[in-house]
PDB file of C-alpha atoms in Angstrom:
ATOM      1  CA  UNK A   1      76.075  43.378 -37.979  1.00 55.00           C
ATOM      2  CA  UNK A   2      74.456  46.815 -38.235  1.00 59.00           C
ATOM      3  CA  UNK A   3      75.969  47.818 -34.886  1.00 60.00           C
ATOM      4  CA  UNK A   4      79.451  46.998 -36.225  1.00 62.00           C
ATOM      5  CA  UNK A   5      78.902  49.207 -39.267  1.00 78.00           C
ATOM      6  CA  UNK A   6      77.690  52.097 -37.109  1.00 94.00           C
ATOM      7  CA  UNK A   7      79.993  51.910 -34.103  1.00 95.00           C
ATOM      8  CA  UNK A   8      83.744  52.304 -33.963  1.00 95.00           C
ATOM      9  CA  UNK A   9      84.861  49.098 -32.248  1.00 92.00           C
ATOM     10  CA  UNK A  10      87.610  50.843 -30.270  1.00 95.00           C
ATOM     11  CA  UNK A  11      85.909  53.979 -28.941  1.00 97.00           C
ATOM     12  CA  UNK A  12      82.237  53.071 -29.142  1.00 96.00           C
ATOM     13  CA  UNK A  13      81.638  56.316 -31.055  1.00 97.00           C
ATOM     14  CA  UNK A  14      79.983  56.535 -34.456  1.00 97.00           C
ATOM     15  CA  UNK A  15      82.036  55.282 -37.366  1.00 96.00           C
ATOM     16  CA  UNK A  16      82.955  57.836 -39.985  1.00 95.00           C
ATOM     17  CA  UNK A  17      80.314  56.492 -42.351  1.00 95.00           C
ATOM     18  CA  UNK A  18      77.531  56.398 -39.759  1.00 96.00           C
ATOM     19  CA  UNK A  19      78.490  59.846 -38.452  1.00 98.00           C
ATOM     20  CA  UNK A  20      77.971  61.327 -41.918  1.00 97.00           C
ATOM     21  CA  UNK A  21      74.638  59.523 -42.302  1.00 97.00           C
ATOM     22  CA  UNK A  22      73.421  61.008 -39.002  1.00 97.00           C
ATOM     23  CA  UNK A  23      74.946  64.420 -39.706  1.00 98.00           C
ATOM     24  CA  UNK A  24      73.183  64.678 -43.059  1.00 97.00           C
ATOM     25  CA  UNK A  25      69.887  63.718 -41.415  1.00 97.00           C
ATOM     26  CA  UNK A  26      70.480  66.556 -38.961  1.00 97.00           C
ATOM     27  CA  UNK A  27      71.446  68.922 -41.785  1.00 97.00           C
ATOM     28  CA  UNK A  28      68.097  68.274 -43.486  1.00 96.00           C
ATOM     29  CA  UNK A  29      66.265  68.828 -40.183  1.00 96.00           C
ATOM     30  CA  UNK A  30      68.221  72.035 -39.554  1.00 95.00           C
ATOM     31  CA  UNK A  31      67.347  73.365 -43.006  1.00 94.00           C
ATOM     32  CA  UNK A  32      63.641  72.582 -42.519  1.00 94.00           C
ATOM     33  CA  UNK A  33      63.483  74.158 -39.064  1.00 95.00           C
ATOM     34  CA  UNK A  34      65.807  77.102 -39.714  1.00 95.00           C
ATOM     35  CA  UNK A  35      67.902  76.355 -36.642  1.00 96.00           C
ATOM     36  CA  UNK A  36      71.674  76.708 -36.266  1.00 97.00           C
ATOM     37  CA  UNK A  37      74.038  73.785 -36.634  1.00 97.00           C
ATOM     38  CA  UNK A  38      77.480  73.866 -35.041  1.00 98.00           C
ATOM     39  CA  UNK A  39      80.308  71.678 -36.253  1.00 98.00           C
ATOM     40  CA  UNK A  40      83.816  71.120 -34.949  1.00 97.00           C
ATOM     41  CA  UNK A  41      86.763  68.884 -35.488  1.00 98.00           C
ATOM     42  CA  UNK A  42      89.245  67.918 -32.823  1.00 97.00           C
ATOM     43  CA  UNK A  43      92.640  66.327 -33.007  1.00 98.00           C
ATOM     44  CA  UNK A  44      94.633  65.035 -30.050  1.00 98.00           C
ATOM     45  CA  UNK A  45      97.933  66.890 -29.817  1.00 98.00           C
ATOM     46  CA  UNK A  46     101.148  64.868 -30.161  1.00 96.00           C
ATOM     47  CA  UNK A  47      99.254  61.584 -29.965  1.00 97.00           C
ATOM     48  CA  UNK A  48     102.033  59.730 -31.774  1.00 96.00           C
ATOM     49  CA  UNK A  49     104.202  60.421 -28.714  1.00 95.00           C
ATOM     50  CA  UNK A  50     101.643  58.556 -26.559  1.00 96.00           C
ATOM     51  CA  UNK A  51     101.933  55.490 -28.789  1.00 95.00           C
ATOM     52  CA  UNK A  52     105.721  55.798 -28.920  1.00 95.00           C
ATOM     53  CA  UNK A  53     106.088  56.154 -25.144  1.00 94.00           C
ATOM     54  CA  UNK A  54     103.426  53.736 -23.885  1.00 95.00           C
ATOM     55  CA  UNK A  55     102.704  51.470 -26.861  1.00 95.00           C
ATOM     56  CA  UNK A  56      99.726  51.160 -29.159  1.00 95.00           C
ATOM     57  CA  UNK A  57      97.592  49.223 -26.668  1.00 95.00           C
ATOM     58  CA  UNK A  58      97.955  52.084 -24.195  1.00 95.00           C
ATOM     59  CA  UNK A  59      97.221  54.557 -27.002  1.00 96.00           C
ATOM     60  CA  UNK A  60      94.008  52.655 -27.633  1.00 96.00           C
ATOM     61  CA  UNK A  61      93.092  52.977 -23.950  1.00 96.00           C
ATOM     62  CA  UNK A  62      93.717  56.719 -24.133  1.00 96.00           C
ATOM     63  CA  UNK A  63      91.391  56.966 -27.141  1.00 97.00           C
ATOM     64  CA  UNK A  64      88.690  55.145 -25.153  1.00 97.00           C
ATOM     65  CA  UNK A  65      89.134  57.587 -22.252  1.00 96.00           C
ATOM     66  CA  UNK A  66      88.906  60.567 -24.596  1.00 97.00           C
ATOM     67  CA  UNK A  67      85.755  59.124 -26.186  1.00 97.00           C
ATOM     68  CA  UNK A  68      84.228  58.779 -22.701  1.00 97.00           C
ATOM     69  CA  UNK A  69      85.126  62.389 -21.877  1.00 97.00           C
ATOM     70  CA  UNK A  70      83.463  63.492 -25.115  1.00 97.00           C
ATOM     71  CA  UNK A  71      80.289  61.555 -24.283  1.00 96.00           C
ATOM     72  CA  UNK A  72      80.214  63.149 -20.822  1.00 96.00           C
ATOM     73  CA  UNK A  73      80.601  66.689 -22.177  1.00 96.00           C
ATOM     74  CA  UNK A  74      78.269  66.438 -25.167  1.00 97.00           C
ATOM     75  CA  UNK A  75      74.482  66.458 -25.188  1.00 97.00           C
ATOM     76  CA  UNK A  76      72.516  63.359 -26.161  1.00 96.00           C
ATOM     77  CA  UNK A  77      71.415  65.169 -29.332  1.00 97.00           C
ATOM     78  CA  UNK A  78      75.013  65.926 -30.387  1.00 98.00           C
ATOM     79  CA  UNK A  79      76.567  63.645 -32.997  1.00 98.00           C
ATOM     80  CA  UNK A  80      80.192  62.572 -32.683  1.00 98.00           C
ATOM     81  CA  UNK A  81      82.243  60.351 -34.918  1.00 98.00           C
ATOM     82  CA  UNK A  82      85.792  59.151 -35.104  1.00 97.00           C
ATOM     83  CA  UNK A  83      87.214  60.219 -38.445  1.00 94.00           C
ATOM     84  CA  UNK A  84      90.278  58.075 -37.984  1.00 91.00           C
ATOM     85  CA  UNK A  85      93.328  57.869 -35.771  1.00 93.00           C
ATOM     86  CA  UNK A  86      93.037  60.573 -33.141  1.00 97.00           C
ATOM     87  CA  UNK A  87      90.708  62.864 -35.087  1.00 97.00           C
ATOM     88  CA  UNK A  88      87.034  63.335 -34.263  1.00 98.00           C
ATOM     89  CA  UNK A  89      84.173  65.386 -35.675  1.00 98.00           C
ATOM     90  CA  UNK A  90      81.125  66.676 -33.793  1.00 98.00           C
ATOM     91  CA  UNK A  91      77.835  68.173 -34.973  1.00 98.00           C
ATOM     92  CA  UNK A  92      75.821  70.182 -32.462  1.00 98.00           C
ATOM     93  CA  UNK A  93      72.165  70.657 -33.435  1.00 98.00           C
ATOM     94  CA  UNK A  94      70.537  73.915 -32.329  1.00 97.00           C
ATOM     95  CA  UNK A  95      73.941  75.333 -31.439  1.00 97.00           C
ATOM     96  CA  UNK A  96      75.217  78.637 -32.773  1.00 95.00           C
ATOM     97  CA  UNK A  97      78.892  79.421 -33.269  1.00 95.00           C
ATOM     98  CA  UNK A  98      79.429  80.849 -29.794  1.00 94.00           C
ATOM     99  CA  UNK A  99      77.739  77.917 -28.033  1.00 96.00           C
ATOM    100  CA  UNK A 100      79.723  75.489 -30.177  1.00 96.00           C
ATOM    101  CA  UNK A 101      82.960  77.258 -29.177  1.00 96.00           C
ATOM    102  CA  UNK A 102      81.993  77.083 -25.506  1.00 96.00           C
ATOM    103  CA  UNK A 103      81.385  73.322 -25.794  1.00 97.00           C
ATOM    104  CA  UNK A 104      84.716  72.758 -27.537  1.00 97.00           C
ATOM    105  CA  UNK A 105      86.551  74.891 -24.976  1.00 97.00           C
ATOM    106  CA  UNK A 106      84.900  73.026 -22.092  1.00 97.00           C
ATOM    107  CA  UNK A 107      86.154  69.694 -23.487  1.00 97.00           C
ATOM    108  CA  UNK A 108      89.596  71.140 -24.245  1.00 97.00           C
ATOM    109  CA  UNK A 109      89.932  72.355 -20.651  1.00 97.00           C
ATOM    110  CA  UNK A 110      88.655  69.103 -19.174  1.00 97.00           C
ATOM    111  CA  UNK A 111      91.070  67.022 -21.250  1.00 97.00           C
ATOM    112  CA  UNK A 112      94.038  69.255 -20.394  1.00 97.00           C
ATOM    113  CA  UNK A 113      93.232  68.884 -16.672  1.00 96.00           C
ATOM    114  CA  UNK A 114      92.363  65.188 -16.800  1.00 96.00           C
ATOM    115  CA  UNK A 115      94.412  62.897 -14.564  1.00 94.00           C
ATOM    116  CA  UNK A 116      95.095  59.692 -16.450  1.00 93.00           C
ATOM    117  CA  UNK A 117      95.438  56.416 -14.486  1.00 91.00           C
ATOM    118  CA  UNK A 118      98.763  55.742 -12.776  1.00 90.00           C
ATOM    119  CA  UNK A 119      99.941  53.294 -15.462  1.00 89.00           C
ATOM    120  CA  UNK A 120     100.226  56.273 -17.811  1.00 90.00           C
ATOM    121  CA  UNK A 121     103.024  57.686 -15.647  1.00 89.00           C
ATOM    122  CA  UNK A 122     102.031  61.355 -15.510  1.00 89.00           C
ATOM    123  CA  UNK A 123     100.627  61.555 -19.036  1.00 94.00           C
ATOM    124  CA  UNK A 124      98.996  64.831 -19.914  1.00 94.00           C
ATOM    125  CA  UNK A 125      97.128  65.260 -23.157  1.00 96.00           C
ATOM    126  CA  UNK A 126      95.706  68.243 -24.987  1.00 97.00           C
ATOM    127  CA  UNK A 127      93.582  68.769 -28.046  1.00 98.00           C
ATOM    128  CA  UNK A 128      93.186  71.340 -30.762  1.00 98.00           C
ATOM    129  CA  UNK A 129      89.779  72.114 -32.236  1.00 98.00           C
ATOM    130  CA  UNK A 130      88.466  73.961 -35.264  1.00 98.00           C
ATOM    131  CA  UNK A 131      84.925  75.263 -34.794  1.00 98.00           C
ATOM    132  CA  UNK A 132      82.378  76.537 -37.284  1.00 97.00           C
ATOM    133  CA  UNK A 133      78.677  76.812 -37.939  1.00 97.00           C
ATOM    134  CA  UNK A 134      76.702  75.895 -40.999  1.00 95.00           C
ATOM    135  CA  UNK A 135      76.260  79.071 -43.026  1.00 93.00           C
ATOM    136  CA  UNK A 136      72.971  80.127 -44.611  1.00 88.00           C
ATOM    137  CA  UNK A 137      72.546  78.568 -48.014  1.00 88.00           C
ATOM    138  CA  UNK A 138      74.969  75.684 -47.446  1.00 93.00           C
ATOM    139  CA  UNK A 139      73.244  72.549 -48.667  1.00 93.00           C
ATOM    140  CA  UNK A 140      76.074  70.161 -47.720  1.00 96.00           C
ATOM    141  CA  UNK A 141      78.469  69.770 -44.819  1.00 96.00           C
ATOM    142  CA  UNK A 142      81.594  70.005 -46.991  1.00 96.00           C
ATOM    143  CA  UNK A 143      82.120  73.792 -46.736  1.00 96.00           C
ATOM    144  CA  UNK A 144      81.700  73.680 -42.943  1.00 96.00           C
ATOM    145  CA  UNK A 145      84.024  70.686 -42.673  1.00 97.00           C
ATOM    146  CA  UNK A 146      86.620  72.499 -44.745  1.00 96.00           C
ATOM    147  CA  UNK A 147      86.379  75.596 -42.524  1.00 97.00           C
ATOM    148  CA  UNK A 148      86.626  73.501 -39.357  1.00 97.00           C
ATOM    149  CA  UNK A 149      89.621  71.591 -40.736  1.00 97.00           C
ATOM    150  CA  UNK A 150      91.403  74.820 -41.664  1.00 96.00           C
ATOM    151  CA  UNK A 151      90.701  76.278 -38.236  1.00 97.00           C
ATOM    152  CA  UNK A 152      92.037  73.081 -36.651  1.00 97.00           C
ATOM    153  CA  UNK A 153      95.299  73.367 -38.569  1.00 96.00           C
ATOM    154  CA  UNK A 154      95.519  77.057 -37.746  1.00 96.00           C
ATOM    155  CA  UNK A 155      95.376  75.998 -34.097  1.00 96.00           C
ATOM    156  CA  UNK A 156      98.108  73.417 -34.675  1.00 96.00           C
ATOM    157  CA  UNK A 157     100.321  76.088 -36.241  1.00 96.00           C
ATOM    158  CA  UNK A 158      99.655  78.411 -33.287  1.00 95.00           C
ATOM    159  CA  UNK A 159     101.083  75.890 -30.862  1.00 96.00           C
ATOM    160  CA  UNK A 160      98.190  73.484 -30.196  1.00 97.00           C
ATOM    161  CA  UNK A 161      95.927  73.152 -27.127  1.00 97.00           C
ATOM    162  CA  UNK A 162      93.542  75.769 -28.490  1.00 96.00           C
ATOM    163  CA  UNK A 163      90.035  76.164 -29.892  1.00 97.00           C
ATOM    164  CA  UNK A 164      89.987  78.205 -33.100  1.00 96.00           C
ATOM    165  CA  UNK A 165      86.843  79.689 -34.590  1.00 96.00           C
ATOM    166  CA  UNK A 166      86.765  79.337 -38.369  1.00 94.00           C
ATOM    167  CA  UNK A 167      86.453  82.261 -40.713  1.00 81.00           C
ATOM    168  CA  UNK A 168      83.091  82.242 -42.418  1.00 66.00           C
ATOM    169  CA  UNK A 169      83.908  82.555 -46.067  1.00 54.00           C
ATOM    170  CA  UNK A 170      82.360  80.844 -49.018  1.00 50.00           C
ATOM    171  CA  UNK A 171      83.938  77.671 -50.351  1.00 51.00           C
ATOM    172  CA  UNK A 172      84.853  79.595 -53.498  1.00 55.00           C
ATOM    173  CA  UNK A 173      86.739  82.222 -51.460  1.00 57.00           C
ATOM    174  CA  UNK A 174      88.599  79.520 -49.559  1.00 52.00           C
ATOM    175  CA  UNK A 175      89.610  77.638 -52.702  1.00 57.00           C
ATOM    176  CA  UNK A 176      90.613  80.883 -54.444  1.00 61.00           C
ATOM    177  CA  UNK A 177      92.789  81.849 -51.464  1.00 62.00           C
ATOM    178  CA  UNK A 178      94.418  78.402 -51.649  1.00 61.00           C
ATOM    179  CA  UNK A 179      95.111  78.824 -55.341  1.00 64.00           C
ATOM    180  CA  UNK A 180      96.600  82.265 -54.760  1.00 68.00           C
ATOM    181  CA  UNK A 181      98.803  80.921 -51.958  1.00 64.00           C
ATOM    182  CA  UNK A 182     100.052  78.149 -54.245  1.00 64.00           C
ATOM    183  CA  UNK A 183     100.761  80.691 -56.975  1.00 65.00           C
ATOM    184  CA  UNK A 184     102.888  82.676 -54.507  1.00 65.00           C
ATOM    185  CA  UNK A 185     104.824  79.549 -53.509  1.00 59.00           C
ATOM    186  CA  UNK A 186     105.345  78.399 -57.077  1.00 58.00           C
ATOM    187  CA  UNK A 187     105.428  81.437 -59.381  1.00 59.00           C
ATOM    188  CA  UNK A 188     105.707  80.801 -63.101  1.00 57.00           C
TER     189      UNK A 188
END
């Protein structure tokens, strides 16, 4: 029963809930030891087109293949979880921003070059990633997750198939910038 609660039944990766449990354990360890903690989010580009073209069962097989590629590229100490759909989140203990970017880029390149089985009729798949590092003084993962998510969507708006390093601003600065952007869109 515990295994079911911890493991995504499709990909074999950590469930969202179990990922966050493990990630917060690592956050506490990182804070105690004073070591860096990298974090990135990845989203498979145009995944809906895979389901539309090949069907949902084939889409599920693609997700399993991607999960296997992630396991092959990540260290045993790295923590990966499936957030939902075709979106994943990864925490890299003892990994600074540059090393985290290198890991994300290595997976992005491998996925873009991956030759799917013949039944996928020439399928090629790419991913977009938003990469960040826990900043000094951050006691939760939320600010880093927000930065990674914003970087991910910056990559999507730049055309996809890219790794984007997040800006390191405080959560207050990010939320204030959002408020200002909304004010510009909807002036009084």
